[in-house]
mmCIF file of N, CA and C in Angstrom:
data_model
loop_
_atom_site.group_PDB
_atom_site.id
_atom_site.type_symbol
_atom_site.label_atom_id
_atom_site.label_comp_id
_atom_site.label_asym_id
_atom_site.label_seq_id
_atom_site.Cartn_x
_atom_site.Cartn_y
_atom_site.Cartn_z
ATOM 1 N N MET A 417 155.255 107.678 67.926
ATOM 2 C CA MET A 417 154.462 106.952 69.146
ATOM 3 C C MET A 417 155.082 105.520 69.528
ATOM 4 N N GLN A 418 154.858 105.140 70.565
ATOM 5 C CA GLN A 418 155.213 103.952 71.249
ATOM 6 C C GLN A 418 154.525 103.418 71.175
ATOM 7 N N THR A 419 154.498 101.719 71.075
ATOM 8 C CA THR A 419 153.472 100.864 71.325
ATOM 9 C C THR A 419 154.028 99.882 72.731
ATOM 10 N N ALA A 420 152.305 99.952 73.034
ATOM 11 C CA ALA A 420 152.384 98.903 74.349
ATOM 12 C C ALA A 420 152.083 97.859 74.523
ATOM 13 N N ASP A 421 152.496 96.539 74.278
ATOM 14 C CA ASP A 421 152.004 95.499 74.110
ATOM 15 C C ASP A 421 151.401 94.774 75.417
ATOM 16 N N ILE A 422 150.240 94.745 75.530
ATOM 17 C CA ILE A 422 149.473 94.109 76.583
ATOM 18 C C ILE A 422 148.792 92.570 76.165
ATOM 19 N N TRP A 423 149.356 91.629 77.151
ATOM 20 C CA TRP A 423 148.675 90.399 77.268
ATOM 21 C C TRP A 423 147.495 90.079 78.495
ATOM 22 N N PHE A 424 146.447 89.822 77.717
ATOM 23 C CA PHE A 424 145.091 89.875 78.837
ATOM 24 C C PHE A 424 144.910 88.334 78.773
ATOM 25 N N ASP A 425 144.064 87.989 79.579
ATOM 26 C CA ASP A 425 143.312 87.446 80.109
ATOM 27 C C ASP A 425 141.728 87.470 80.316
ATOM 28 N N PRO A 426 140.502 87.313 79.393
ATOM 29 C CA PRO A 426 139.357 87.758 79.977
ATOM 30 C C PRO A 426 138.790 87.655 80.512
ATOM 31 N N SER A 427 139.194 86.790 81.507
ATOM 32 C CA SER A 427 138.462 86.009 82.791
ATOM 33 C C SER A 427 139.217 86.667 84.053
ATOM 34 N N CYS A 428 140.251 87.447 83.656
ATOM 35 C CA CYS A 428 140.950 87.912 84.859
ATOM 36 C C CYS A 428 140.924 89.613 85.124
ATOM 37 N N PRO A 429 140.352 90.143 86.476
ATOM 38 C CA PRO A 429 140.376 91.119 86.474
ATOM 39 C C PRO A 429 141.231 92.274 86.717
ATOM 40 N N TYR A 430 142.507 91.501 86.750
ATOM 41 C CA TYR A 430 143.923 92.005 86.808
ATOM 42 C C TYR A 430 143.846 93.044 85.651
ATOM 43 N N THR A 431 143.939 92.228 84.933
ATOM 44 C CA THR A 431 144.280 92.098 83.354
ATOM 45 C C THR A 431 143.189 93.381 82.816
ATOM 46 N N TRP A 432 142.239 92.810 82.652
ATOM 47 C CA TRP A 432 140.403 93.882 82.420
ATOM 48 C C TRP A 432 141.049 95.086 83.144
ATOM 49 N N ILE A 433 141.581 95.136 84.181
ATOM 50 C CA ILE A 433 141.872 96.628 84.828
ATOM 51 C C ILE A 433 142.831 97.649 84.479
ATOM 52 N N THR A 434 143.850 96.711 84.329
ATOM 53 C CA THR A 434 145.080 97.150 83.265
ATOM 54 C C THR A 434 144.906 97.605 81.786
ATOM 55 N N SER A 435 144.111 96.748 80.854
ATOM 56 C CA SER A 435 143.667 97.111 80.147
ATOM 57 C C SER A 435 142.627 98.493 79.847
ATOM 58 N N ARG A 436 141.900 98.576 80.534
ATOM 59 C CA ARG A 436 141.352 99.779 80.651
ATOM 60 C C ARG A 436 142.065 101.149 80.985
ATOM 61 N N TRP A 437 142.956 100.678 81.707
ATOM 62 C CA TRP A 437 144.053 102.116 82.143
ATOM 63 C C TRP A 437 145.032 102.628 80.789
ATOM 64 N N LEU A 438 145.132 101.254 80.464
ATOM 65 C CA LEU A 438 146.033 101.356 79.242
ATOM 66 C C LEU A 438 145.632 102.253 77.928
ATOM 67 N N VAL A 439 143.929 102.105 77.508
ATOM 68 C CA VAL A 439 143.175 102.417 76.750
ATOM 69 C C VAL A 439 143.271 103.881 77.204
ATOM 70 N N GLU A 440 142.642 104.167 78.570
ATOM 71 C CA GLU A 440 142.554 105.746 78.635
ATOM 72 C C GLU A 440 144.043 106.342 78.546
ATOM 73 N N ALA A 441 145.176 105.873 78.919
ATOM 74 C CA ALA A 441 146.168 106.240 78.347
ATOM 75 C C ALA A 441 146.224 106.618 77.358
ATOM 76 N N ALA A 442 146.132 105.597 76.521
ATOM 77 C CA ALA A 442 146.187 105.836 75.165
ATOM 78 C C ALA A 442 145.434 107.173 74.494
ATOM 79 N N ARG A 443 144.579 107.634 75.192
ATOM 80 C CA ARG A 443 143.703 108.591 74.947
ATOM 81 C C ARG A 443 144.082 110.045 75.069
ATOM 82 N N VAL A 444 145.074 110.016 76.218
ATOM 83 C CA VAL A 444 145.755 111.168 76.464
ATOM 84 C C VAL A 444 147.729 111.077 76.264
ATOM 85 N N ARG A 445 148.206 109.897 75.999
ATOM 86 C CA ARG A 445 149.078 110.358 75.499
ATOM 87 C C ARG A 445 149.175 109.182 73.895
ATOM 88 N N PRO A 446 150.850 109.613 73.563
ATOM 89 C CA PRO A 446 150.667 108.894 71.941
ATOM 90 C C PRO A 446 151.262 107.527 72.029
ATOM 91 N N ILE A 447 150.479 106.545 72.382
ATOM 92 C CA ILE A 447 150.658 105.293 72.419
ATOM 93 C C ILE A 447 149.572 104.565 71.681
ATOM 94 N N GLY A 448 150.524 103.420 70.951
ATOM 95 C CA GLY A 448 149.358 102.538 70.240
ATOM 96 C C GLY A 448 149.524 100.948 71.138
ATOM 97 N N ILE A 449 148.386 100.491 71.133
ATOM 98 C CA ILE A 449 148.409 99.156 71.723
ATOM 99 C C ILE A 449 148.152 98.152 70.652
ATOM 100 N N ARG A 450 148.728 97.327 71.256
ATOM 101 C CA ARG A 450 149.176 95.897 70.322
ATOM 102 C C ARG A 450 148.719 94.804 71.935
ATOM 103 N N TRP A 451 147.524 94.246 71.390
ATOM 104 C CA TRP A 451 146.794 93.104 72.044
ATOM 105 C C TRP A 451 147.022 92.021 71.788
ATOM 106 N N HIS A 452 147.123 91.237 73.073
ATOM 107 C CA HIS A 452 147.292 89.861 72.836
ATOM 108 C C HIS A 452 146.730 89.307 73.767
ATOM 109 N N VAL A 453 146.114 88.064 73.773
ATOM 110 C CA VAL A 453 145.113 87.431 74.381
ATOM 111 C C VAL A 453 146.059 85.811 75.109
ATOM 112 N N LEU A 454 145.944 85.977 76.271
ATOM 113 C CA LEU A 454 146.442 84.822 77.197
ATOM 114 C C LEU A 454 145.821 84.137 77.890
ATOM 115 N N SER A 455 145.809 82.899 78.822
ATOM 116 C CA SER A 455 145.058 81.979 79.284
ATOM 117 C C SER A 455 145.957 81.640 80.672
ATOM 118 N N LEU A 456 145.368 82.342 81.577
ATOM 119 C CA LEU A 456 146.265 82.097 83.038
ATOM 120 C C LEU A 456 145.864 80.290 83.278
ATOM 121 N N SER A 457 145.303 79.856 83.086
ATOM 122 C CA SER A 457 144.332 78.666 83.141
ATOM 123 C C SER A 457 145.426 77.560 82.338
ATOM 124 N N VAL A 458 146.101 78.323 80.993
ATOM 125 C CA VAL A 458 146.908 77.466 79.957
ATOM 126 C C VAL A 458 148.267 77.421 80.849
ATOM 127 N N LEU A 459 148.539 78.724 81.042
ATOM 128 C CA LEU A 459 149.780 79.040 82.148
ATOM 129 C C LEU A 459 150.036 78.310 83.419
ATOM 130 N N ASN A 460 148.867 77.850 83.882
ATOM 131 C CA ASN A 460 148.552 77.282 84.922
ATOM 132 C C ASN A 460 148.585 76.387 85.586
ATOM 133 N N GLU A 461 148.281 75.474 84.227
ATOM 134 C CA GLU A 461 147.369 74.032 84.098
ATOM 135 C C GLU A 461 148.431 72.332 84.412
ATOM 136 N N HIS A 462 149.719 73.083 84.804
ATOM 137 C CA HIS A 462 150.911 71.897 85.023
ATOM 138 C C HIS A 462 151.075 71.972 86.747
ATOM 139 N N LEU A 463 150.269 73.178 87.956
ATOM 140 C CA LEU A 463 150.289 72.954 88.685
ATOM 141 C C LEU A 463 149.047 72.085 89.438
ATOM 142 N N ASP A 464 150.097 71.718 90.594
ATOM 143 C CA ASP A 464 148.901 70.706 91.397
ATOM 144 C C ASP A 464 147.448 70.971 92.029
ATOM 145 N N GLU A 465 147.516 72.739 92.050
ATOM 146 C CA GLU A 465 146.453 73.167 92.548
ATOM 147 C C GLU A 465 146.287 74.147 91.440
ATOM 148 N N ASP A 466 144.867 74.631 90.915
ATOM 149 C CA ASP A 466 144.285 75.459 90.502
ATOM 150 C C ASP A 466 144.182 77.091 91.579
ATOM 151 N N PRO A 467 144.609 77.682 91.101
ATOM 152 C CA PRO A 467 145.315 79.073 91.563
ATOM 153 C C PRO A 467 143.354 79.533 91.363
ATOM 154 N N GLU A 468 142.804 79.411 90.018
ATOM 155 C CA GLU A 468 141.686 80.027 89.794
ATOM 156 C C GLU A 468 140.690 79.656 90.323
ATOM 157 N N GLY A 469 140.851 78.118 90.642
ATOM 158 C CA GLY A 469 139.129 77.800 91.350
ATOM 159 C C GLY A 469 138.573 76.995 90.252
ATOM 160 N N ASP A 470 139.322 76.758 88.842
ATOM 161 C CA ASP A 470 138.155 76.218 87.825
ATOM 162 C C ASP A 470 138.508 75.064 87.489
ATOM 163 N N THR A 471 137.750 74.187 87.936
ATOM 164 C CA THR A 471 138.146 72.705 88.406
ATOM 165 C C THR A 471 137.163 72.217 86.769
ATOM 166 N N GLU A 472 136.417 73.055 86.436
ATOM 167 C CA GLU A 472 135.543 72.674 85.192
ATOM 168 C C GLU A 472 136.158 73.187 84.101
ATOM 169 N N GLY A 473 136.860 73.656 84.290
ATOM 170 C CA GLY A 473 137.606 74.562 82.732
ATOM 171 C C GLY A 473 136.966 75.464 81.836
ATOM 172 N N TYR A 474 135.771 76.469 82.825
ATOM 173 C CA TYR A 474 134.876 77.231 82.322
ATOM 174 C C TYR A 474 135.405 79.001 81.851
ATOM 175 N N LEU A 475 136.671 79.000 82.385
ATOM 176 C CA LEU A 475 137.884 79.579 82.193
ATOM 177 C C LEU A 475 138.533 79.716 80.826
ATOM 178 N N TRP A 476 138.777 78.991 80.536
ATOM 179 C CA TRP A 476 138.967 78.621 78.874
ATOM 180 C C TRP A 476 138.455 79.361 78.186
ATOM 181 N N MET A 477 136.820 79.206 78.023
ATOM 182 C CA MET A 477 136.084 80.003 77.377
ATOM 183 C C MET A 477 136.227 81.313 76.943
ATOM 184 N N PRO A 478 136.406 82.278 77.885
ATOM 185 C CA PRO A 478 136.516 83.437 77.241
ATOM 186 C C PRO A 478 137.580 83.559 76.447
ATOM 187 N N VAL A 479 138.368 82.920 76.474
ATOM 188 C CA VAL A 479 140.329 83.073 76.064
ATOM 189 C C VAL A 479 140.104 82.876 74.704
ATOM 190 N N ARG A 480 139.138 81.261 74.441
ATOM 191 C CA ARG A 480 138.759 80.568 73.089
ATOM 192 C C ARG A 480 138.297 81.865 72.422
ATOM 193 N N VAL A 481 137.111 82.181 72.693
ATOM 194 C CA VAL A 481 136.398 83.369 71.907
ATOM 195 C C VAL A 481 137.292 84.899 71.605
ATOM 196 N N CYS A 482 137.925 85.297 72.673
ATOM 197 C CA CYS A 482 138.564 86.386 72.130
ATOM 198 C C CYS A 482 139.961 85.791 70.809
ATOM 199 N N ALA A 483 140.549 84.428 71.185
ATOM 200 C CA ALA A 483 141.356 83.900 70.567
ATOM 201 C C ALA A 483 140.867 83.747 68.622
ATOM 202 N N ALA A 484 139.427 83.053 68.729
ATOM 203 C CA ALA A 484 138.499 83.021 67.437
ATOM 204 C C ALA A 484 138.795 84.501 66.933
ATOM 205 N N VAL A 485 138.207 85.743 67.868
ATOM 206 C CA VAL A 485 137.614 87.170 66.857
ATOM 207 C C VAL A 485 139.027 87.598 66.362
ATOM 208 N N ALA A 486 139.736 87.524 67.146
ATOM 209 C CA ALA A 486 141.013 88.128 66.850
ATOM 210 C C ALA A 486 141.863 87.374 65.880
ATOM 211 N N GLU A 487 141.639 85.933 65.242
ATOM 212 C CA GLU A 487 142.116 85.231 64.010
ATOM 213 C C GLU A 487 140.929 85.370 63.230
ATOM 214 N N ARG A 488 140.000 85.378 63.513
ATOM 215 C CA ARG A 488 138.677 85.987 62.148
ATOM 216 C C ARG A 488 138.964 87.942 61.696
ATOM 217 N N HIS A 489 139.139 88.565 62.839
ATOM 218 C CA HIS A 489 138.664 89.951 62.797
ATOM 219 C C HIS A 489 140.045 91.014 62.896
ATOM 220 N N GLY A 490 141.605 90.447 63.410
ATOM 221 C CA GLY A 490 142.275 90.892 63.585
ATOM 222 C C GLY A 490 142.534 91.419 65.167
ATOM 223 N N GLN A 491 143.633 91.901 65.732
ATOM 224 C CA GLN A 491 143.615 92.532 67.080
ATOM 225 C C GLN A 491 143.065 93.478 67.204
ATOM 226 N N GLU A 492 142.384 94.315 66.149
ATOM 227 C CA GLU A 492 141.813 95.571 66.632
ATOM 228 C C GLU A 492 140.470 95.172 66.999
#
């Protein structure tokens, strides 16, 4: 079995679509999934312009929730 690592931002529609595709692929192929939460807001915070347009910082909340869930209950 191969393991696929996926880094996802719960606010990003592209990582959401990719995660759903990977879950579907794992149903028909021998793929194990290892989940990693990431924040595009954190990765882009050094930029002069906010590519997400999130000046209030609301997009940090879903990432914090996912990180807390992973810490408390594990990656599954």
